[in-house]
Short mmCIF file of C-alpha atoms in Angstrom, two decimals:
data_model
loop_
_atom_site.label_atom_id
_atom_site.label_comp_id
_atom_site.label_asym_id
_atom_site.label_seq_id
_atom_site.Cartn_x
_atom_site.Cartn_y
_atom_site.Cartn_z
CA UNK A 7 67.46 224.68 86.90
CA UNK A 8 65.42 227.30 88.88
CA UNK A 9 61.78 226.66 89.79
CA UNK A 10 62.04 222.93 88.28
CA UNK A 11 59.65 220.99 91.04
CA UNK A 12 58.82 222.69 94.43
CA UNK A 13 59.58 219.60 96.14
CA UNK A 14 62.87 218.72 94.61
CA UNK A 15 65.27 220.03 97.58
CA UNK A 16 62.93 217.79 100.15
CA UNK A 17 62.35 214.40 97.64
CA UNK A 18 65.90 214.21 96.63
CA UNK A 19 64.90 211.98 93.50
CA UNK A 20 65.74 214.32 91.03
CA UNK A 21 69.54 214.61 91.67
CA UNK A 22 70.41 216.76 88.81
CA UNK A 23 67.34 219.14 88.40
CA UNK A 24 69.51 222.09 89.56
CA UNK A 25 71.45 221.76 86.56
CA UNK A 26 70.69 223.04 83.10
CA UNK A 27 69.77 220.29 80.94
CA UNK A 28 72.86 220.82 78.49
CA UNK A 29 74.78 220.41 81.82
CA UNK A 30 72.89 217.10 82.73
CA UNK A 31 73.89 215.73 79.04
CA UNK A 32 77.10 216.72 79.60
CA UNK A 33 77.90 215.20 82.55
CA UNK A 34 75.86 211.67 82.19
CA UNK A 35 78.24 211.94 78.67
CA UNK A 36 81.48 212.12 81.16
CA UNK A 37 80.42 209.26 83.06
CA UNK A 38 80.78 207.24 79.72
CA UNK A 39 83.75 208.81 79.01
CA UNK A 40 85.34 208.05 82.25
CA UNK A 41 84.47 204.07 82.10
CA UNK A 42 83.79 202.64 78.65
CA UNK A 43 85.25 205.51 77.08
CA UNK A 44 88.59 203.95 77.85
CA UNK A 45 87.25 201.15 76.10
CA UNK A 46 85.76 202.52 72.97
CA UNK A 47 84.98 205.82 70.86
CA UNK A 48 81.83 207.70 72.82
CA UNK A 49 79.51 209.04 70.71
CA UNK A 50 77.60 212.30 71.77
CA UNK A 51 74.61 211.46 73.92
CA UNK A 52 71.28 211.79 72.92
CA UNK A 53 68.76 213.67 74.96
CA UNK A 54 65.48 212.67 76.03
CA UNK A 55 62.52 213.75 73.71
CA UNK A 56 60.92 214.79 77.40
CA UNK A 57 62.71 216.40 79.90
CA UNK A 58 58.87 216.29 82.54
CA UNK A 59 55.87 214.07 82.66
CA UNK A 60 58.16 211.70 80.64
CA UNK A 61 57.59 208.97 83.17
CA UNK A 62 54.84 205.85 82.38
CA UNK A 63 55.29 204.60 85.68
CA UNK A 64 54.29 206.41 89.08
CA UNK A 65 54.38 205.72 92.17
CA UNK A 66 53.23 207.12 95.20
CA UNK A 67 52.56 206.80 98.98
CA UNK A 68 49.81 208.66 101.16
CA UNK A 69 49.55 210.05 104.85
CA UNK A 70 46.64 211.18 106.53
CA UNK A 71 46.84 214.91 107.19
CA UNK A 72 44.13 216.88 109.20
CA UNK A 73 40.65 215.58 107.68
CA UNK A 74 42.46 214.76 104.29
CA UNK A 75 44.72 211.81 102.47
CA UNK A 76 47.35 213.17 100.70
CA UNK A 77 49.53 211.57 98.50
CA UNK A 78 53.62 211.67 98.80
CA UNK A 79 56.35 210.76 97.71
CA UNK A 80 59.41 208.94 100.31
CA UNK A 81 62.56 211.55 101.41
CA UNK A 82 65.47 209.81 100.12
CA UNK A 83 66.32 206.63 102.08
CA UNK A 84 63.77 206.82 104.87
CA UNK A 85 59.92 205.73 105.34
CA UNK A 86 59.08 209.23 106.28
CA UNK A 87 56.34 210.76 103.53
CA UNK A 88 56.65 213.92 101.90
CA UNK A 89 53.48 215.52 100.96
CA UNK A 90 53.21 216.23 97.11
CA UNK A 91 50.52 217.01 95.29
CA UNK A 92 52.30 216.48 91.88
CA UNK A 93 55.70 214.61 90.63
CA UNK A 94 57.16 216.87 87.65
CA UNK A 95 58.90 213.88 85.76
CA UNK A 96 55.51 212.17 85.97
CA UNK A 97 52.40 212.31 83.24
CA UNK A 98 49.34 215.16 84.23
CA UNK A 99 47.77 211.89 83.86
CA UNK A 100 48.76 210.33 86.67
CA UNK A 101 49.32 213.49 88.95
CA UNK A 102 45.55 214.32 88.29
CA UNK A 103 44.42 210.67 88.95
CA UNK A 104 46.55 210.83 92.12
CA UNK A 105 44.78 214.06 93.15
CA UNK A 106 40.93 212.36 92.60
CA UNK A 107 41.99 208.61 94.72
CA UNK A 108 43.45 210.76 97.48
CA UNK A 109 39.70 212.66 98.06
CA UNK A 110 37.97 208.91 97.05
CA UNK A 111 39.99 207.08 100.19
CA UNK A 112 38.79 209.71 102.24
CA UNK A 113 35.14 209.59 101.77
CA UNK A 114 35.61 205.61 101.82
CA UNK A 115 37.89 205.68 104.86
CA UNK A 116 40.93 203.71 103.31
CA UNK A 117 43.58 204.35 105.81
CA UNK A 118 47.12 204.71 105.16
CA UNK A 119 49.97 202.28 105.82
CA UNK A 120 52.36 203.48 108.48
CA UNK A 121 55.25 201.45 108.04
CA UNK A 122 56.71 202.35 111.71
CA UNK A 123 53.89 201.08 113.13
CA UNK A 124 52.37 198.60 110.56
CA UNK A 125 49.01 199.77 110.95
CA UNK A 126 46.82 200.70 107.84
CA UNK A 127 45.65 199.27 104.65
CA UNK A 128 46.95 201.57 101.71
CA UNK A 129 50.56 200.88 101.51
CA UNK A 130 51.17 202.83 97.47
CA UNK A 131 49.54 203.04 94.46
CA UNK A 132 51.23 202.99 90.83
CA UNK A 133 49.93 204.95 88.22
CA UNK A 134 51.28 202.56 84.92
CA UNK A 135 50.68 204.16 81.12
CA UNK A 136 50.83 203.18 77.73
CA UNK A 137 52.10 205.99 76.05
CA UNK A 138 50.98 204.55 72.47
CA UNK A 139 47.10 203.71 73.57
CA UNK A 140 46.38 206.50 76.07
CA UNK A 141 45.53 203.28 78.27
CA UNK A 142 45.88 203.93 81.85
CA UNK A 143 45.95 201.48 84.59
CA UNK A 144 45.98 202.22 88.50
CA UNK A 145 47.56 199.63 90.68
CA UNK A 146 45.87 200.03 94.17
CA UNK A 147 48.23 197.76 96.88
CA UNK A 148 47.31 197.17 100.55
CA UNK A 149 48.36 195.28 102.95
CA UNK A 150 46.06 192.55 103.12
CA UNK A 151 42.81 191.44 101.38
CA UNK A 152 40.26 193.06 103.37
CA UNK A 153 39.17 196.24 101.25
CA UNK A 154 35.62 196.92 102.41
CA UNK A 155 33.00 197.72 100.02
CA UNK A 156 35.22 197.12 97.09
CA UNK A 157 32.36 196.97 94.47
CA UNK A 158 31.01 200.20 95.38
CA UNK A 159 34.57 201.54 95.48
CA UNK A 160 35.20 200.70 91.67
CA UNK A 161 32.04 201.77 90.49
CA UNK A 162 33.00 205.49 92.51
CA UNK A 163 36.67 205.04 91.08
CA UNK A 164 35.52 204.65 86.91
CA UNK A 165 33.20 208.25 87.99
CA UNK A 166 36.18 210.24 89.75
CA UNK A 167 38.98 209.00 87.21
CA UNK A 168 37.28 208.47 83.99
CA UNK A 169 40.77 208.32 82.37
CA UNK A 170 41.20 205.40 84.02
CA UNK A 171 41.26 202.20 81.67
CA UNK A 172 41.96 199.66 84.30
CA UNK A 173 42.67 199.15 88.05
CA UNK A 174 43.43 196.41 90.29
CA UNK A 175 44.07 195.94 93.98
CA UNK A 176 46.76 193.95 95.07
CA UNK A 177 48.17 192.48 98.36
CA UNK A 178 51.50 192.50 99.47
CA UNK A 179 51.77 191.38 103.26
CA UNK A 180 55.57 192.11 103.57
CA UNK A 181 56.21 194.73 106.04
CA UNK A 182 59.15 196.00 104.26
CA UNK A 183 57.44 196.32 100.70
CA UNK A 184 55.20 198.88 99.94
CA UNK A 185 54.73 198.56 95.98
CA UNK A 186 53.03 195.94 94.06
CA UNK A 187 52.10 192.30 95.02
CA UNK A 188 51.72 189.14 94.02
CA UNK A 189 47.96 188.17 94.73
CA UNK A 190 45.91 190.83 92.66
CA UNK A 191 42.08 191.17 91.70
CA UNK A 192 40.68 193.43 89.12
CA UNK A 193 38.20 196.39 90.30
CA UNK A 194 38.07 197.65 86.46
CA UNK A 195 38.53 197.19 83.30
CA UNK A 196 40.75 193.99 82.05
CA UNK A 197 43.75 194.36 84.11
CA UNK A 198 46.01 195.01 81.12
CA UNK A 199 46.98 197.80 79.21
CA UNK A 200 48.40 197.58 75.86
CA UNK A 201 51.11 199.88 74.37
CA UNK A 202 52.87 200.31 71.13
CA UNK A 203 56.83 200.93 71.42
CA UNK A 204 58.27 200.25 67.87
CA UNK A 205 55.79 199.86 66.18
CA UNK A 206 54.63 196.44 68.10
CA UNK A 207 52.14 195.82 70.58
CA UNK A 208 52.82 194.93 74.71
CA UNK A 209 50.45 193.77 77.11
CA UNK A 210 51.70 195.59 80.59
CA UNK A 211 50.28 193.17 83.36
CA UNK A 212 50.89 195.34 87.14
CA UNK A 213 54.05 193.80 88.01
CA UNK A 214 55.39 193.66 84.48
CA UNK A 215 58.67 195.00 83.88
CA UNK A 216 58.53 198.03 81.16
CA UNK A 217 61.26 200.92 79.81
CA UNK A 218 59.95 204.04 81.76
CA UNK A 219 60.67 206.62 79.12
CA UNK A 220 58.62 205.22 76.25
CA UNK A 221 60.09 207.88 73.50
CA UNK A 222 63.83 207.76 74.24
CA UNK A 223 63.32 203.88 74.50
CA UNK A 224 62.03 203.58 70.78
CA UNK A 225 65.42 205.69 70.10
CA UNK A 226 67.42 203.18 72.06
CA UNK A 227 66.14 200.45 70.42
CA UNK A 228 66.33 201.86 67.20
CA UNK A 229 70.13 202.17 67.51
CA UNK A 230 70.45 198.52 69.26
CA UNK A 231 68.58 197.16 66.15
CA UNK A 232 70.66 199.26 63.85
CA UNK A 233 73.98 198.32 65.48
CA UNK A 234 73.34 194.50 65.13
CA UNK A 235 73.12 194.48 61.41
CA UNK A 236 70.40 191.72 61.31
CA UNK A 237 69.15 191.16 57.47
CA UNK A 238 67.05 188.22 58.22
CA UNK A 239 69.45 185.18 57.97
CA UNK A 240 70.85 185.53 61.42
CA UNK A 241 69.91 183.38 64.46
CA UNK A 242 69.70 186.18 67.63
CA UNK A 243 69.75 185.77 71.79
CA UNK A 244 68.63 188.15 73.87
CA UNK A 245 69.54 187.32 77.08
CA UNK A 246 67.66 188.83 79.71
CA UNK A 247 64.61 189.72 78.03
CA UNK A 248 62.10 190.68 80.35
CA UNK A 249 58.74 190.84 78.76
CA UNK A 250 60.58 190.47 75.01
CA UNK A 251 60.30 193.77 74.16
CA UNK A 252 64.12 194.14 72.04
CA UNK A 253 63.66 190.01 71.01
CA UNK A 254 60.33 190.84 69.68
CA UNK A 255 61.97 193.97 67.50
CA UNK A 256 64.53 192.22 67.03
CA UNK A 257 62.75 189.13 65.22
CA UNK A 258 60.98 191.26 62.15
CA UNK A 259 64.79 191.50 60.91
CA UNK A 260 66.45 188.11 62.37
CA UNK A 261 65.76 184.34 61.03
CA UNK A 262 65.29 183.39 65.00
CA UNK A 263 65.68 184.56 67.79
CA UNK A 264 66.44 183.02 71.38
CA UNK A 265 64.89 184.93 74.10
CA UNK A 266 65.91 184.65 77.92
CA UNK A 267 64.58 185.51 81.12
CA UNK A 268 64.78 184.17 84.64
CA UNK A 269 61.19 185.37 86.43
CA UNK A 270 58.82 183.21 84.31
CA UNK A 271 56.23 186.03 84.87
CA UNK A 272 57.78 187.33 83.05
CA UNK A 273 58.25 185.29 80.16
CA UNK A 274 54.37 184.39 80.56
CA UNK A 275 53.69 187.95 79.36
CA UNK A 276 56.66 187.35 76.35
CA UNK A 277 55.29 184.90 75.23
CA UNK A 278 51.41 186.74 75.01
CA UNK A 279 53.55 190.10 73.60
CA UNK A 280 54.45 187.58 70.54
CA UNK A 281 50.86 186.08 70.30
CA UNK A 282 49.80 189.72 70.08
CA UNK A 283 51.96 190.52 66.87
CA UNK A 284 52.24 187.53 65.53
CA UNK A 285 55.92 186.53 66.05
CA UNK A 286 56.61 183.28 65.47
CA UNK A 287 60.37 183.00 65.04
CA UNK A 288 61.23 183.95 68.62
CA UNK A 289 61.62 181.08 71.61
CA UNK A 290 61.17 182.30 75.13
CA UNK A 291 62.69 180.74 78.06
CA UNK A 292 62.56 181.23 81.84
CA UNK A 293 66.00 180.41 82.98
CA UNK A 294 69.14 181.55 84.27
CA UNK A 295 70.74 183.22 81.62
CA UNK A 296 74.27 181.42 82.24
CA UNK A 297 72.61 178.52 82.29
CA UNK A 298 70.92 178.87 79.12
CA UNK A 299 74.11 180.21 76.97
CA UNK A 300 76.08 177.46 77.91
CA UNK A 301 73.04 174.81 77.21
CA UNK A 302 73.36 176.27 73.34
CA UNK A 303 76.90 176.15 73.11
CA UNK A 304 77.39 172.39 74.91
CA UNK A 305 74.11 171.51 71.98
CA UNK A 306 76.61 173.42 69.57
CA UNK A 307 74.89 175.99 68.52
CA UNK A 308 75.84 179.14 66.87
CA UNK A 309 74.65 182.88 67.49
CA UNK A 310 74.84 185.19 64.65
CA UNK A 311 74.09 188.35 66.86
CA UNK A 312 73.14 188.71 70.69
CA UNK A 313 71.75 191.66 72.48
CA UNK A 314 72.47 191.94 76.63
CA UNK A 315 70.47 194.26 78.94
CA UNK A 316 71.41 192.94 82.21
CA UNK A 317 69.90 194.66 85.59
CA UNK A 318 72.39 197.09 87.36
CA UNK A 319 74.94 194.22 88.49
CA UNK A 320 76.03 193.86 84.63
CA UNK A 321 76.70 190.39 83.70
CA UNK A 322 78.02 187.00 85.23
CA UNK A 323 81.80 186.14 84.08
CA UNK A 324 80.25 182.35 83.91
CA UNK A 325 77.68 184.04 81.64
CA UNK A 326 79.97 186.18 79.47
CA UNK A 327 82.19 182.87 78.98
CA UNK A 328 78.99 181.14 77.56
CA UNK A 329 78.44 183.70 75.40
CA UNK A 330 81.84 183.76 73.97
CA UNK A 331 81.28 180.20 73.47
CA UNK A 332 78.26 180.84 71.48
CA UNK A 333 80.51 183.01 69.01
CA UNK A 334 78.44 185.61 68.26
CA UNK A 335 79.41 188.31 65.49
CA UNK A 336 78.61 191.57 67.08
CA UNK A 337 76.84 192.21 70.58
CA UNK A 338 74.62 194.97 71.24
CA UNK A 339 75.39 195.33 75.21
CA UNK A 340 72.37 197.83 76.61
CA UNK A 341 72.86 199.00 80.23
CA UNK A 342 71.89 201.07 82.86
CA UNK A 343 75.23 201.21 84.94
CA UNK A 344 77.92 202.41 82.93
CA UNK A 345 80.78 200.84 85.02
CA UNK A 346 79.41 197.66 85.18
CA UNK A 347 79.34 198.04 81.18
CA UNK A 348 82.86 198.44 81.36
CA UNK A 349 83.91 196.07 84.01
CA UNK A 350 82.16 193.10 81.35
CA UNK A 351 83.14 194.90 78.52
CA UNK A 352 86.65 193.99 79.92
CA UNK A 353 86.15 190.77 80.31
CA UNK A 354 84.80 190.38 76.74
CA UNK A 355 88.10 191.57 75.43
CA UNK A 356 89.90 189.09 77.08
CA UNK A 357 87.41 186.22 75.41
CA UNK A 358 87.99 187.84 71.55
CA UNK A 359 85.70 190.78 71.30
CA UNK A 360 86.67 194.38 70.66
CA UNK A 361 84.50 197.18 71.98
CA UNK A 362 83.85 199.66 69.04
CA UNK A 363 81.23 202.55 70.06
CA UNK A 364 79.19 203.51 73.07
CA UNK A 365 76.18 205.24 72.66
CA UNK A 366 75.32 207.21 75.92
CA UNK A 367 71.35 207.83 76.13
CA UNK A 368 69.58 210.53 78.68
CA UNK A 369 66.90 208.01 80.30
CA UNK A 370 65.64 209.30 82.72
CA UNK A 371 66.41 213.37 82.89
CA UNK A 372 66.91 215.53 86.11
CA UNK A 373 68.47 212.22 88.09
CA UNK A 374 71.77 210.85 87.72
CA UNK A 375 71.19 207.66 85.58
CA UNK A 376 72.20 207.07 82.31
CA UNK A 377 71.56 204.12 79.66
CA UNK A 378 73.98 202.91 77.20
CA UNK A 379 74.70 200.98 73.86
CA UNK A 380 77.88 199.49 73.47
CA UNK A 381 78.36 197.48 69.94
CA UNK A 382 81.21 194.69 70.18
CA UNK A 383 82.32 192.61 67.77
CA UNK A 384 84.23 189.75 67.31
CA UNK A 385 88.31 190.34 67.05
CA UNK A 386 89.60 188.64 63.73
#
């Protein structure tokens, strides 16, 4: 795809951009085919309603060049920064409030973090969105606590980025991280930003976890939802439900639903996320979710539905046994690695399920990732 992003040959993010977007879809569709479509009819994939500035989530790095800060972005697997004065999957939001920090570090002589050396204060800063608010939040991380004249700094920082709804500054003293931290104080606004996906409303705290692609994930979740066939009378897990954005969905159609997750930050902002809309037929839990599955079946439980979005490792086979255990109907498997799909996909044949459709979804467009839906159900 010609003229795509001037800094695509140097970044290396973007791993498909030289491709035509019908070219993308069709080959994040054959890496379906190739692994769970041994396992199951693949359905067509569906693109991504944005193909640039799709992103709610930026993040970028800075260098000091000449008498200037620039912002960057790192060269694929290395510390070294590439100048760039724009990302093309990211908002104009966040590329424009990027443009006004890098000239407000300057004139308050923030220096950049040189991880070679470990000298500086500015390791990143992530521009986070929520696409159904226009709330924009601007997480600000150095490498220690010292950030001198921080009041006057925020009161500059609501004048140069007045679409700015919130910032904070947080620390993170690890030399090897560069991205958010733990300890965190607010310079503006509440420290929250709120977002609708699906109609329901999510507090995004900086470290939260939260889809990227707002759009296509209201289309993924629409299918999930659709695929489980709740009507109201059915008891649901979701196991690794982050901050209970498919449980919370999920529970306008389900009698109850069990929701697990193993950071308890996590759940702390699940648990808010069903304050907010008034859920009340959803339990959160921070715990292993092996541990957790097996807990309901040994209390002899029963799961009408579950829906699984493990992180790129797929599932546990300890975990996958619990769940079999559990007996659910149909699962709605969501993932982000199609092999690892497969590989527990596999392993949920051999407990009694039967893998009936995979729905391949275009995530994140011009790199090589793809999302799926998988719907099993339970072999008679």
């Amino acid at each position: 795809m010609k003229d795509f992003c001037i800094y695509a040959k140097k970044c290396s993010s973007c791993h498909l951009c030289n491709l035509s977007m019908a070219e993308q879809l069709r080959y994040k569709e054959n890496i379906c085919r190739r692994t769970v479509g041994k396992l199951c009819r693949v359905e067509p994939i569906t693109p991504s309603p944005k193909t640039e500035g799709y992103r709610n989530k930026a993040q970028f790095v800075f260098k000091r060049e000449g008498k200037r800060i620039v912002s960057g972005l790192y060269k694929s697997s290395t510390h070294s920064v590439m100048v760039a004065q724009s990302c093309t999957v990211c908002s104009d939001t966040a590329n424009e409030i990027v443009r006004s920090l890098c000239k407000l570090f300057f004139s308050f002589k923030v220096t950049p973090y040189d991880p070679y050396t470990g000298r500086g204060w500015l390791k990143s800063v992530v521009i986070r969105e929520a696409v159904g608010t226009n709330e924009v939040m601007a997480v600000i991380n150095g490498a220690d606590s010292v950030f001198p004249a921080k009041r006057t700094f925020a009161t500059a920082l609501q004048k140069a980025c007045p679409l700015l709804t919130t910032a904070v500054c947080t620390v993170n003293r690890d030399p090897k991280k560069l991205f958010t931290g733990k300890q965190s104080e607010v310079l503006l606004g509440k420290g929250t930003i709120t977002d609708i996906l699906c109609g329901e409303k999510f507090i995004i705290s900086p470290s939260s976890f939260y889809q990227i692609n707002h759009d296509q994930t209201e289309q993924l979740y629409q299918k999930a939802i659709e695929l489980a066939q709740l009507s109201g009378r059915e008891t649901v897990l979701d196991a690794y439900c982050g901050v209970g954005t498919i449980g919370i969905v999920a529970a306008r159609h389900a009698k109850a639903v069990h929701a697990v997750e193993l950071n308890p930050a996590a759940i702390a902002d699940a648990k808010r996320n069903a304050k907010l809309n008034g859920i009340e037929n959803i339990r959160f839990v921070a715990a292993d979710s092996k541990d957790y599955a097996k807990a309901l079946a040994e209390d002899g439980e029963h799961i009408d539905a579950a829906f699984i979005d493990p992180p790129r490792a797929g599932c546990s086979a300890s975990f996958l046994k619990s769940l079999s255990r559990l007996s659910p109907d149909r699962i709605v498997y969501i993932s982000c690695n199609p092999e690892t799909q497969a590989r527990d996909i596999k392993v949920l044949g051999r407990l009694g399920y039967r893998a009936e459709v995979c729905y391949p979804f275009d995530m994140f467009p011009h790199t090589n990732h793809t999302e799926s839906v998988v719907l099993l159900t339970k072999a008679l």
